[in-house]
CSV table of C-alpha atoms in Angstrom, one decimal:
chain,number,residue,atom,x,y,z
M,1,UNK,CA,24.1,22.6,-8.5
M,2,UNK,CA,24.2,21.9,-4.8
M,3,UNK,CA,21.4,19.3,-2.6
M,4,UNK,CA,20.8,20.5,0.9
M,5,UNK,CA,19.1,17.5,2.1
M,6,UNK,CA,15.9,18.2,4.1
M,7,UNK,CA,15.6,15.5,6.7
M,8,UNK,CA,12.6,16.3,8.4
M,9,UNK,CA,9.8,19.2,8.1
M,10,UNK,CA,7.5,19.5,11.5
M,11,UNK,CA,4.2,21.7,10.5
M,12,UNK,CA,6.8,24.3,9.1
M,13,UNK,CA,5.1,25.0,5.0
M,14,UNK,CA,8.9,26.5,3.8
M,15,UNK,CA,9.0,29.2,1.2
M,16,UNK,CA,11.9,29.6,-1.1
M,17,UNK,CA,13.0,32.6,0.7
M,18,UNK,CA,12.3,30.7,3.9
M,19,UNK,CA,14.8,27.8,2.8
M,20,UNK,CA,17.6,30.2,1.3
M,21,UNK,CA,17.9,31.7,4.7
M,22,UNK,CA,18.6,28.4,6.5
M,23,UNK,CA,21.3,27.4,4.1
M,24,UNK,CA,22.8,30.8,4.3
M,25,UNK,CA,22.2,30.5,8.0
M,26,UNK,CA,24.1,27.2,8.1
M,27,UNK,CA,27.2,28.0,6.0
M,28,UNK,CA,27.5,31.3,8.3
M,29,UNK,CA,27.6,29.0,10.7
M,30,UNK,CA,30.2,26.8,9.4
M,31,UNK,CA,32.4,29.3,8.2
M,32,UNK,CA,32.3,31.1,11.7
M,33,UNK,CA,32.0,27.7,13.3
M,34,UNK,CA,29.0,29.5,15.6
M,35,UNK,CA,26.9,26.5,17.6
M,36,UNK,CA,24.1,28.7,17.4
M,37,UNK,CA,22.5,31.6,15.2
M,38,UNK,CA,19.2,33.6,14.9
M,39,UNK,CA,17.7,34.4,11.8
M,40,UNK,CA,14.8,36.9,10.9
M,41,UNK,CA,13.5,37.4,7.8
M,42,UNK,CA,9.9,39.2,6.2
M,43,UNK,CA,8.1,36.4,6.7
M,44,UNK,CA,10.4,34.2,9.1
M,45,UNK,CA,12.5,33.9,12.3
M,46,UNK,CA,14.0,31.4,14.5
M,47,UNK,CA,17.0,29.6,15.5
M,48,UNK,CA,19.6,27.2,13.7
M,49,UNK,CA,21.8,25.3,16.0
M,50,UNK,CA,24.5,22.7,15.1
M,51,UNK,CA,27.4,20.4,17.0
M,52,UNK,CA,28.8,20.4,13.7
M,53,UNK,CA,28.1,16.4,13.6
M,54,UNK,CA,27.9,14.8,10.5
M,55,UNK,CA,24.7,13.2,9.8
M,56,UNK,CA,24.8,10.1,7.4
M,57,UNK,CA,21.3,9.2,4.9
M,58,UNK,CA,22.1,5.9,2.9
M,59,UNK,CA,25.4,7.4,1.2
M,60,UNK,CA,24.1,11.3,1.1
M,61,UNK,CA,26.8,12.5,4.0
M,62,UNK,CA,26.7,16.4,5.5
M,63,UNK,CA,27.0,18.3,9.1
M,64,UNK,CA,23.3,18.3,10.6
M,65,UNK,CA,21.8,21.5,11.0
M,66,UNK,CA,18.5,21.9,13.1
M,67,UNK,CA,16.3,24.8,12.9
M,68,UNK,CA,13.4,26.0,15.2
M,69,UNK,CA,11.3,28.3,12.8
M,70,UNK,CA,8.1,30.3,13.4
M,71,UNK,CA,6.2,32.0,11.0
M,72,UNK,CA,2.5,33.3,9.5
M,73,UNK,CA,2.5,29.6,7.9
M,74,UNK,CA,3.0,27.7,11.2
M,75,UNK,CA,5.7,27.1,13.7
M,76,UNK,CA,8.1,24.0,13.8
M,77,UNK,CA,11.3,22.3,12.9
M,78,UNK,CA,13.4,21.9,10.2
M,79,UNK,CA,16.4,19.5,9.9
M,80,UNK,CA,18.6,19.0,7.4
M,81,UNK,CA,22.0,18.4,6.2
M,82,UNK,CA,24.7,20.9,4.4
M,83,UNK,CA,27.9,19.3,2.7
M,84,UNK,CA,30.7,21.7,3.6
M,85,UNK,CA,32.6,21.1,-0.1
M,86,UNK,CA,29.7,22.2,-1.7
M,87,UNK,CA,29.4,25.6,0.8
M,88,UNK,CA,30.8,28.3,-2.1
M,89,UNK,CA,28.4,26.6,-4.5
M,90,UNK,CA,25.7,26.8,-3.1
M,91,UNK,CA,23.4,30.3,-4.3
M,92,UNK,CA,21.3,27.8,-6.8
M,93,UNK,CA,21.1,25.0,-4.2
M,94,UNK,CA,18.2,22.9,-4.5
M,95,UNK,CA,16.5,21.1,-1.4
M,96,UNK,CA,15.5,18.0,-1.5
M,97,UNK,CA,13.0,16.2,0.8
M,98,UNK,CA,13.3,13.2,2.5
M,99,UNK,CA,10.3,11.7,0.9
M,100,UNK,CA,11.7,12.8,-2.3
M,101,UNK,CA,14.9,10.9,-1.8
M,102,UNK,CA,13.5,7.8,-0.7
M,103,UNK,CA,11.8,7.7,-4.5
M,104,UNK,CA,14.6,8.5,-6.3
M,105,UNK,CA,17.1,5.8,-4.7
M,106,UNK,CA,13.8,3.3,-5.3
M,107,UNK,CA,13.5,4.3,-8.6
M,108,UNK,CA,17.7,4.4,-9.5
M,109,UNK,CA,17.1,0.8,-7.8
M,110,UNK,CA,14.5,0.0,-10.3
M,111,UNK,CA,16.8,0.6,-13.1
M,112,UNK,CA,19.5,-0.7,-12.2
């Protein structure tokens, strides 16, 4: 199963259906190698724009994707980072937050 690394969430409460579009957003993107793309879904809609930089988080390594999204659950934005080998595995991808990462290198740490 695929990561898509959430970097940072401002006031934005994501759905499932709210994150799927953002990853599919972004690998559009990367295939097309588009700078910029709109997205609109039920509940969603915004903007995803990328210089197809690659952003770096301890050893977790993808391009940066940012995404201005507005919806009934609030307004805000998303960052995060795709890994383009894992682009044509990605339908089960699983996102993981910042926060979340942080806890699991400390506790790997612990063990170790």
């Amino acid at each position: 199963m695929g990561q898509i690394y959430c970097l940072m969430n401002s006031a934005v409460a994501m759905t499932p259906e709210m994150r799927k579009k953002l990853f599919m957003t972004a690998r559009e993107m990367l295939v097309a190698r588009e700078y910029r793309k709109g997205f609109l879904t039920e509940e969603s809609a915004g903007v995803v724009v990328t210089s197809f930089k690659e952003g770096m988080l301890g050893q977790i390594t993808g391009v940066a994707f940012s995404a201005e999204v507005e919806s009934d659950k609030g307004r805000g934005t998303v960052t995060y980072l795709v890994n383009p080998k894992e682009i044509g595995n990605m339908d089960d991808a699983q996102w993981i937050s910042l926060q979340d990462y942080i806890r699991e290198s400390q506790r790997m740490a612990s063990v170790n």
